[in-house]
């Protein structure tokens, strides 16, 4: 699933392509909005909110989209070949005189009044890349359930918005704690620096084409995607397991040598979350 920095980049691409321009093409390819026509309306802006995208359109309308696991917004120039996937995966097309934005595989797509945006994003915690970023509030949110595993607390967008599986794994590594450590057991000094560390990681990567957390050449990430290769610090083989209730793919990577705390047994699936609990996106 795209994380906060990826969504921020998508918002910037849409804003640069569409903001201030009048739509000459509007094509919704979902039954609910099959008759909607936005041609003649000016696009005002696109703003990210956590993992959500809000494209505001003249007349008090907002197009709300969420990329989920496979969604993408692609922007093409006049005459450029579209390369985002087969035509049946297109959910919406917004075009101006010079640019066309095409939404592929968007699992969340809804048109609402701009005054109703809080209905779809009001549940989110402070946005790591947004103007509302508040590290103290984010830490307070994380601490509301001390028994909750650290990795799950980080993924819960109600605590702080923008973290996905990659940043979850990398943050836990940098904090020296396994993702299954109850957040209340995280030493106070490390808990207090967690929000600032998360903010710095996303800020550092929001303009990069390739995400980087290590500061090392040719080694972009400490643990995510590295199992069973050796840890970059201690050379212990990196491990991977699922974390959650199985409702979504949550691959979780950690180093048993550098990170302390509980972890699933080798080769066993991980199901620590309460069966009906969900992590809002």
mmCIF file of C-alpha atoms in Angstrom:
data_model
loop_
_atom_site.group_PDB
_atom_site.id
_atom_site.type_symbol
_atom_site.label_atom_id
_atom_site.label_comp_id
_atom_site.label_asym_id
_atom_site.label_seq_id
_atom_site.Cartn_x
_atom_site.Cartn_y
_atom_site.Cartn_z
ATOM 1 C CA UNK A 1 0.000 0.000 0.000
ATOM 2 C CA UNK A 2 1.382 3.455 -0.868
ATOM 3 C CA UNK A 3 2.600 5.383 2.157
ATOM 4 C CA UNK A 4 2.374 9.040 3.055
ATOM 5 C CA UNK A 5 5.343 10.179 0.977
ATOM 6 C CA UNK A 6 4.070 8.355 -2.131
ATOM 7 C CA UNK A 7 0.621 9.900 -1.731
ATOM 8 C CA UNK A 8 2.198 13.337 -1.233
ATOM 9 C CA UNK A 9 4.043 12.904 -4.542
ATOM 10 C CA UNK A 10 0.838 11.802 -6.298
ATOM 11 C CA UNK A 11 -0.953 14.906 -4.997
ATOM 12 C CA UNK A 12 1.841 17.110 -6.288
ATOM 13 C CA UNK A 13 1.669 15.510 -9.761
ATOM 14 C CA UNK A 14 -2.087 16.010 -9.929
ATOM 15 C CA UNK A 15 -1.831 19.563 -8.648
ATOM 16 C CA UNK A 16 0.850 20.498 -11.179
ATOM 17 C CA UNK A 17 -1.123 18.940 -14.021
ATOM 18 C CA UNK A 18 -4.646 20.089 -13.230
ATOM 19 C CA UNK A 19 -4.797 22.944 -10.711
ATOM 20 C CA UNK A 20 -6.116 26.164 -12.211
ATOM 21 C CA UNK A 21 -7.153 24.442 -15.437
ATOM 22 C CA UNK A 22 -10.621 23.853 -16.882
ATOM 23 C CA UNK A 23 -11.593 20.253 -17.523
ATOM 24 C CA UNK A 24 -12.348 19.390 -21.132
ATOM 25 C CA UNK A 25 -12.664 15.666 -20.403
ATOM 26 C CA UNK A 26 -14.424 13.936 -17.537
ATOM 27 C CA UNK A 27 -14.969 10.179 -17.653
ATOM 28 C CA UNK A 28 -16.031 8.189 -14.590
ATOM 29 C CA UNK A 29 -15.905 4.447 -15.217
ATOM 30 C CA UNK A 30 -17.702 3.253 -12.124
ATOM 31 C CA UNK A 31 -21.462 2.612 -12.110
ATOM 32 C CA UNK A 32 -22.201 5.047 -9.285
ATOM 33 C CA UNK A 33 -20.865 8.031 -11.237
ATOM 34 C CA UNK A 34 -21.395 6.882 -14.815
ATOM 35 C CA UNK A 35 -23.532 9.939 -15.632
ATOM 36 C CA UNK A 36 -21.349 12.541 -13.869
ATOM 37 C CA UNK A 37 -19.802 15.164 -16.161
ATOM 38 C CA UNK A 38 -17.324 17.681 -14.745
ATOM 39 C CA UNK A 39 -16.327 19.261 -18.059
ATOM 40 C CA UNK A 40 -16.278 23.054 -17.939
ATOM 41 C CA UNK A 41 -15.333 23.096 -14.256
ATOM 42 C CA UNK A 42 -11.971 24.351 -13.036
ATOM 43 C CA UNK A 43 -9.768 22.150 -10.844
ATOM 44 C CA UNK A 44 -8.772 24.133 -7.763
ATOM 45 C CA UNK A 45 -6.167 21.872 -6.133
ATOM 46 C CA UNK A 46 -5.271 18.385 -4.964
ATOM 47 C CA UNK A 47 -4.214 17.919 -1.366
ATOM 48 C CA UNK A 48 -3.015 14.774 0.438
ATOM 49 C CA UNK A 49 -4.389 13.776 3.825
ATOM 50 C CA UNK A 50 -2.516 10.784 5.187
ATOM 51 C CA UNK A 51 -3.043 8.172 2.466
ATOM 52 C CA UNK A 52 -6.076 9.961 1.000
ATOM 53 C CA UNK A 53 -6.201 12.318 -1.980
ATOM 54 C CA UNK A 54 -8.680 15.194 -2.174
ATOM 55 C CA UNK A 55 -9.052 16.859 -5.582
ATOM 56 C CA UNK A 56 -11.121 20.004 -5.162
ATOM 57 C CA UNK A 57 -13.175 21.162 -8.128
ATOM 58 C CA UNK A 58 -15.044 24.357 -8.892
ATOM 59 C CA UNK A 59 -18.617 24.323 -7.659
ATOM 60 C CA UNK A 60 -17.856 22.982 -4.178
ATOM 61 C CA UNK A 61 -17.010 19.413 -5.194
ATOM 62 C CA UNK A 62 -14.196 17.134 -4.045
ATOM 63 C CA UNK A 63 -13.061 13.929 -5.720
ATOM 64 C CA UNK A 64 -11.868 11.656 -2.902
ATOM 65 C CA UNK A 65 -9.565 8.780 -3.883
ATOM 66 C CA UNK A 66 -7.431 6.278 -2.004
ATOM 67 C CA UNK A 67 -4.791 4.160 -3.736
ATOM 68 C CA UNK A 68 -4.989 1.180 -1.354
ATOM 69 C CA UNK A 69 -2.720 -1.673 -2.483
ATOM 70 C CA UNK A 70 -2.666 -1.314 -6.268
ATOM 71 C CA UNK A 71 -4.174 2.049 -7.202
ATOM 72 C CA UNK A 72 -2.281 4.748 -9.087
ATOM 73 C CA UNK A 73 -2.769 8.149 -10.652
ATOM 74 C CA UNK A 74 -0.850 8.661 -13.899
ATOM 75 C CA UNK A 75 -0.464 11.970 -15.737
ATOM 76 C CA UNK A 76 0.069 12.087 -19.513
ATOM 77 C CA UNK A 77 0.728 14.833 -22.030
ATOM 78 C CA UNK A 78 -1.213 15.323 -25.235
ATOM 79 C CA UNK A 79 -0.553 12.408 -27.582
ATOM 80 C CA UNK A 80 1.427 10.432 -24.978
ATOM 81 C CA UNK A 81 0.663 6.711 -24.770
ATOM 82 C CA UNK A 82 -1.032 5.650 -21.558
ATOM 83 C CA UNK A 83 1.005 3.010 -19.708
ATOM 84 C CA UNK A 84 -0.708 2.563 -16.358
ATOM 85 C CA UNK A 85 -2.444 -0.687 -17.195
ATOM 86 C CA UNK A 86 -5.183 -2.133 -19.411
ATOM 87 C CA UNK A 87 -8.209 -0.004 -20.150
ATOM 88 C CA UNK A 88 -10.569 -2.047 -17.975
ATOM 89 C CA UNK A 89 -8.563 -0.977 -14.907
ATOM 90 C CA UNK A 90 -9.239 2.726 -15.479
ATOM 91 C CA UNK A 91 -11.704 4.184 -12.969
ATOM 92 C CA UNK A 92 -11.646 7.901 -13.824
ATOM 93 C CA UNK A 93 -10.152 10.279 -16.391
ATOM 94 C CA UNK A 94 -9.753 14.036 -15.905
ATOM 95 C CA UNK A 95 -8.333 15.963 -18.852
ATOM 96 C CA UNK A 96 -7.322 19.554 -19.655
ATOM 97 C CA UNK A 97 -5.967 21.090 -22.843
ATOM 98 C CA UNK A 98 -2.430 19.867 -22.100
ATOM 99 C CA UNK A 99 -2.611 17.106 -19.489
ATOM 100 C CA UNK A 100 -4.710 14.041 -18.751
ATOM 101 C CA UNK A 101 -4.849 12.408 -15.314
ATOM 102 C CA UNK A 102 -5.884 8.751 -15.331
ATOM 103 C CA UNK A 103 -6.830 6.859 -12.169
ATOM 104 C CA UNK A 104 -6.088 3.135 -12.331
ATOM 105 C CA UNK A 105 -7.393 0.447 -9.951
ATOM 106 C CA UNK A 106 -8.756 2.997 -7.461
ATOM 107 C CA UNK A 107 -10.621 0.996 -4.828
ATOM 108 C CA UNK A 108 -11.905 4.180 -3.189
ATOM 109 C CA UNK A 109 -13.423 6.796 -5.485
ATOM 110 C CA UNK A 110 -16.216 9.111 -4.441
ATOM 111 C CA UNK A 111 -17.466 12.545 -5.339
ATOM 112 C CA UNK A 112 -18.657 14.609 -2.389
ATOM 113 C CA UNK A 113 -19.259 18.168 -1.361
ATOM 114 C CA UNK A 114 -16.055 19.901 -0.290
ATOM 115 C CA UNK A 115 -17.803 20.853 2.949
ATOM 116 C CA UNK A 116 -18.140 17.110 3.699
ATOM 117 C CA UNK A 117 -14.429 16.205 3.471
ATOM 118 C CA UNK A 118 -14.232 15.630 7.216
ATOM 119 C CA UNK A 119 -16.623 12.728 6.781
ATOM 120 C CA UNK A 120 -13.899 10.757 4.978
ATOM 121 C CA UNK A 121 -10.717 12.058 6.622
ATOM 122 C CA UNK A 122 -11.884 13.437 9.960
ATOM 123 C CA UNK A 123 -10.959 10.217 11.773
ATOM 124 C CA UNK A 124 -7.278 10.551 10.887
ATOM 125 C CA UNK A 125 -4.604 11.505 13.373
ATOM 126 C CA UNK A 126 -1.998 14.208 12.720
ATOM 127 C CA UNK A 127 -0.667 14.019 9.156
ATOM 128 C CA UNK A 128 3.088 13.410 9.087
ATOM 129 C CA UNK A 129 3.399 15.552 5.952
ATOM 130 C CA UNK A 130 0.510 17.916 6.569
ATOM 131 C CA UNK A 131 0.074 21.368 8.068
ATOM 132 C CA UNK A 132 -1.690 19.812 11.063
ATOM 133 C CA UNK A 133 1.343 17.757 12.137
ATOM 134 C CA UNK A 134 1.448 17.652 15.947
ATOM 135 C CA UNK A 135 4.042 15.285 17.476
ATOM 136 C CA UNK A 136 2.676 15.611 20.997
ATOM 137 C CA UNK A 137 -0.824 14.664 19.901
ATOM 138 C CA UNK A 138 0.541 11.785 17.831
ATOM 139 C CA UNK A 139 2.436 10.404 20.847
ATOM 140 C CA UNK A 140 -0.613 10.772 23.065
ATOM 141 C CA UNK A 141 -2.683 8.863 20.500
ATOM 142 C CA UNK A 142 -0.126 6.062 20.323
ATOM 143 C CA UNK A 143 -0.127 5.725 24.111
ATOM 144 C CA UNK A 144 -3.891 5.351 24.470
ATOM 145 C CA UNK A 145 -3.617 1.547 24.211
ATOM 146 C CA UNK A 146 -0.360 0.530 25.982
ATOM 147 C CA UNK A 147 -0.892 -3.178 25.346
ATOM 148 C CA UNK A 148 -1.165 -2.795 21.591
ATOM 149 C CA UNK A 149 1.807 -4.052 19.532
ATOM 150 C CA UNK A 150 4.006 -1.201 18.342
ATOM 151 C CA UNK A 151 3.700 -2.111 14.660
ATOM 152 C CA UNK A 152 -0.093 -2.132 14.759
ATOM 153 C CA UNK A 153 -0.231 1.177 16.622
ATOM 154 C CA UNK A 154 1.965 2.762 13.944
ATOM 155 C CA UNK A 155 -0.276 1.486 11.138
ATOM 156 C CA UNK A 156 -3.444 2.806 12.757
ATOM 157 C CA UNK A 157 -4.096 6.042 10.872
ATOM 158 C CA UNK A 158 -6.168 7.345 13.779
ATOM 159 C CA UNK A 159 -2.924 7.710 15.742
ATOM 160 C CA UNK A 160 -0.822 9.403 13.071
ATOM 161 C CA UNK A 161 -1.464 9.427 9.345
ATOM 162 C CA UNK A 162 0.937 8.310 6.644
ATOM 163 C CA UNK A 163 2.752 5.192 7.883
ATOM 164 C CA UNK A 164 2.495 1.884 5.994
ATOM 165 C CA UNK A 165 4.283 -1.454 6.162
ATOM 166 C CA UNK A 166 7.642 -0.115 4.998
ATOM 167 C CA UNK A 167 7.926 2.746 7.464
ATOM 168 C CA UNK A 168 6.482 0.568 10.211
ATOM 169 C CA UNK A 169 9.298 -1.951 9.808
ATOM 170 C CA UNK A 170 12.007 0.689 9.387
ATOM 171 C CA UNK A 171 10.859 2.747 12.374
ATOM 172 C CA UNK A 172 10.758 -0.296 14.629
ATOM 173 C CA UNK A 173 14.295 -1.159 13.541
ATOM 174 C CA UNK A 174 15.542 2.354 14.239
ATOM 175 C CA UNK A 175 13.881 2.259 17.659
ATOM 176 C CA UNK A 176 15.497 -1.114 18.456
ATOM 177 C CA UNK A 177 12.125 -2.748 19.211
ATOM 178 C CA UNK A 178 10.265 -5.565 17.478
ATOM 179 C CA UNK A 179 6.891 -4.633 15.962
ATOM 180 C CA UNK A 180 5.227 -6.984 18.484
ATOM 181 C CA UNK A 181 6.504 -5.153 21.551
ATOM 182 C CA UNK A 182 3.563 -3.576 23.424
ATOM 183 C CA UNK A 183 3.891 0.136 22.879
ATOM 184 C CA UNK A 184 3.611 0.692 26.629
ATOM 185 C CA UNK A 185 6.801 -1.363 27.070
ATOM 186 C CA UNK A 186 8.814 0.870 24.751
ATOM 187 C CA UNK A 187 11.290 2.828 26.895
ATOM 188 C CA UNK A 188 10.109 6.386 27.473
ATOM 189 C CA UNK A 189 13.085 8.028 25.785
ATOM 190 C CA UNK A 190 12.515 6.027 22.599
ATOM 191 C CA UNK A 191 8.752 6.554 22.652
ATOM 192 C CA UNK A 192 9.209 10.301 22.955
ATOM 193 C CA UNK A 193 11.461 10.480 19.904
ATOM 194 C CA UNK A 194 9.218 8.214 17.783
ATOM 195 C CA UNK A 195 6.936 10.911 16.271
ATOM 196 C CA UNK A 196 9.867 13.160 15.374
ATOM 197 C CA UNK A 197 11.754 10.273 13.810
ATOM 198 C CA UNK A 198 8.736 9.277 11.715
ATOM 199 C CA UNK A 199 8.268 12.873 10.592
ATOM 200 C CA UNK A 200 11.919 13.229 9.575
ATOM 201 C CA UNK A 201 11.857 9.992 7.555
ATOM 202 C CA UNK A 202 8.793 10.965 5.538
ATOM 203 C CA UNK A 203 9.979 14.550 5.064
ATOM 204 C CA UNK A 204 13.350 13.317 3.800
ATOM 205 C CA UNK A 205 11.683 11.014 1.264
ATOM 206 C CA UNK A 206 8.782 13.055 -0.024
ATOM 207 C CA UNK A 207 10.835 14.401 -2.947
ATOM 208 C CA UNK A 208 12.878 11.260 -3.640
ATOM 209 C CA UNK A 209 12.068 8.840 -6.449
ATOM 210 C CA UNK A 210 13.472 5.967 -4.348
ATOM 211 C CA UNK A 211 12.728 5.745 -0.627
ATOM 212 C CA UNK A 212 15.838 5.769 1.575
ATOM 213 C CA UNK A 213 16.133 5.269 5.342
ATOM 214 C CA UNK A 214 19.734 4.120 5.842
ATOM 215 C CA UNK A 215 21.887 6.947 4.504
ATOM 216 C CA UNK A 216 24.004 4.260 2.816
ATOM 217 C CA UNK A 217 24.807 4.015 -0.883
ATOM 218 C CA UNK A 218 23.166 1.069 -2.668
ATOM 219 C CA UNK A 219 21.336 0.032 0.524
ATOM 220 C CA UNK A 220 18.070 1.903 0.705
ATOM 221 C CA UNK A 221 16.299 0.157 3.599
ATOM 222 C CA UNK A 222 17.502 -1.472 6.809
ATOM 223 C CA UNK A 223 15.093 -4.427 7.030
ATOM 224 C CA UNK A 224 12.041 -4.121 4.781
ATOM 225 C CA UNK A 225 12.252 -6.600 1.913
ATOM 226 C CA UNK A 226 15.635 -7.944 3.081
ATOM 227 C CA UNK A 227 14.709 -11.341 4.572
ATOM 228 C CA UNK A 228 16.635 -13.610 4.823
ATOM 229 C CA UNK A 229 19.681 -11.480 3.985
ATOM 230 C CA UNK A 230 21.971 -10.363 6.822
ATOM 231 C CA UNK A 231 21.214 -7.246 8.845
ATOM 232 C CA UNK A 232 23.247 -4.253 7.710
ATOM 233 C CA UNK A 233 24.353 -3.637 11.306
ATOM 234 C CA UNK A 234 24.822 -6.978 13.060
ATOM 235 C CA UNK A 235 24.661 -9.473 10.144
ATOM 236 C CA UNK A 236 21.921 -11.564 11.768
ATOM 237 C CA UNK A 237 19.496 -12.836 9.083
ATOM 238 C CA UNK A 238 16.515 -10.511 8.770
ATOM 239 C CA UNK A 239 13.184 -12.210 9.405
ATOM 240 C CA UNK A 240 9.691 -11.654 8.036
ATOM 241 C CA UNK A 241 6.236 -12.579 9.332
ATOM 242 C CA UNK A 242 2.669 -11.412 8.919
ATOM 243 C CA UNK A 243 1.304 -9.085 11.581
ATOM 244 C CA UNK A 244 -2.407 -8.616 12.055
ATOM 245 C CA UNK A 245 -5.632 -10.530 11.711
ATOM 246 C CA UNK A 246 -5.141 -11.618 8.112
ATOM 247 C CA UNK A 247 -7.686 -9.195 6.631
ATOM 248 C CA UNK A 248 -4.852 -7.459 4.753
ATOM 249 C CA UNK A 249 -1.312 -8.368 3.767
ATOM 250 C CA UNK A 250 0.944 -6.929 6.478
ATOM 251 C CA UNK A 251 4.467 -8.288 5.855
ATOM 252 C CA UNK A 252 6.648 -7.245 8.751
ATOM 253 C CA UNK A 253 10.445 -7.351 8.745
ATOM 254 C CA UNK A 254 12.789 -7.178 11.722
ATOM 255 C CA UNK A 255 16.268 -8.095 12.913
ATOM 256 C CA UNK A 256 16.315 -10.452 15.923
ATOM 257 C CA UNK A 257 19.796 -9.205 16.793
ATOM 258 C CA UNK A 258 19.128 -5.460 16.812
ATOM 259 C CA UNK A 259 15.517 -5.385 17.985
ATOM 260 C CA UNK A 260 14.312 -6.534 21.387
ATOM 261 C CA UNK A 261 10.844 -7.724 22.294
ATOM 262 C CA UNK A 262 8.433 -10.549 21.418
ATOM 263 C CA UNK A 263 8.249 -12.059 17.949
ATOM 264 C CA UNK A 264 6.368 -14.944 16.312
ATOM 265 C CA UNK A 265 7.929 -18.380 16.204
ATOM 266 C CA UNK A 266 9.946 -19.116 13.032
ATOM 267 C CA UNK A 267 7.715 -20.194 10.168
ATOM 268 C CA UNK A 268 4.431 -19.467 11.957
ATOM 269 C CA UNK A 269 1.831 -16.906 10.854
ATOM 270 C CA UNK A 270 1.279 -13.985 13.209
ATOM 271 C CA UNK A 271 -2.223 -13.244 14.484
ATOM 272 C CA UNK A 272 -1.818 -10.985 17.529
ATOM 273 C CA UNK A 273 -4.622 -8.541 16.823
ATOM 274 C CA UNK A 274 -8.092 -9.142 18.180
ATOM 275 C CA UNK A 275 -10.077 -11.006 15.550
ATOM 276 C CA UNK A 276 -12.463 -8.184 14.618
ATOM 277 C CA UNK A 277 -10.115 -5.253 15.071
ATOM 278 C CA UNK A 278 -9.228 -3.194 11.989
ATOM 279 C CA UNK A 279 -6.549 -0.631 11.207
ATOM 280 C CA UNK A 280 -8.231 2.335 9.474
ATOM 281 C CA UNK A 281 -6.564 3.602 6.340
#
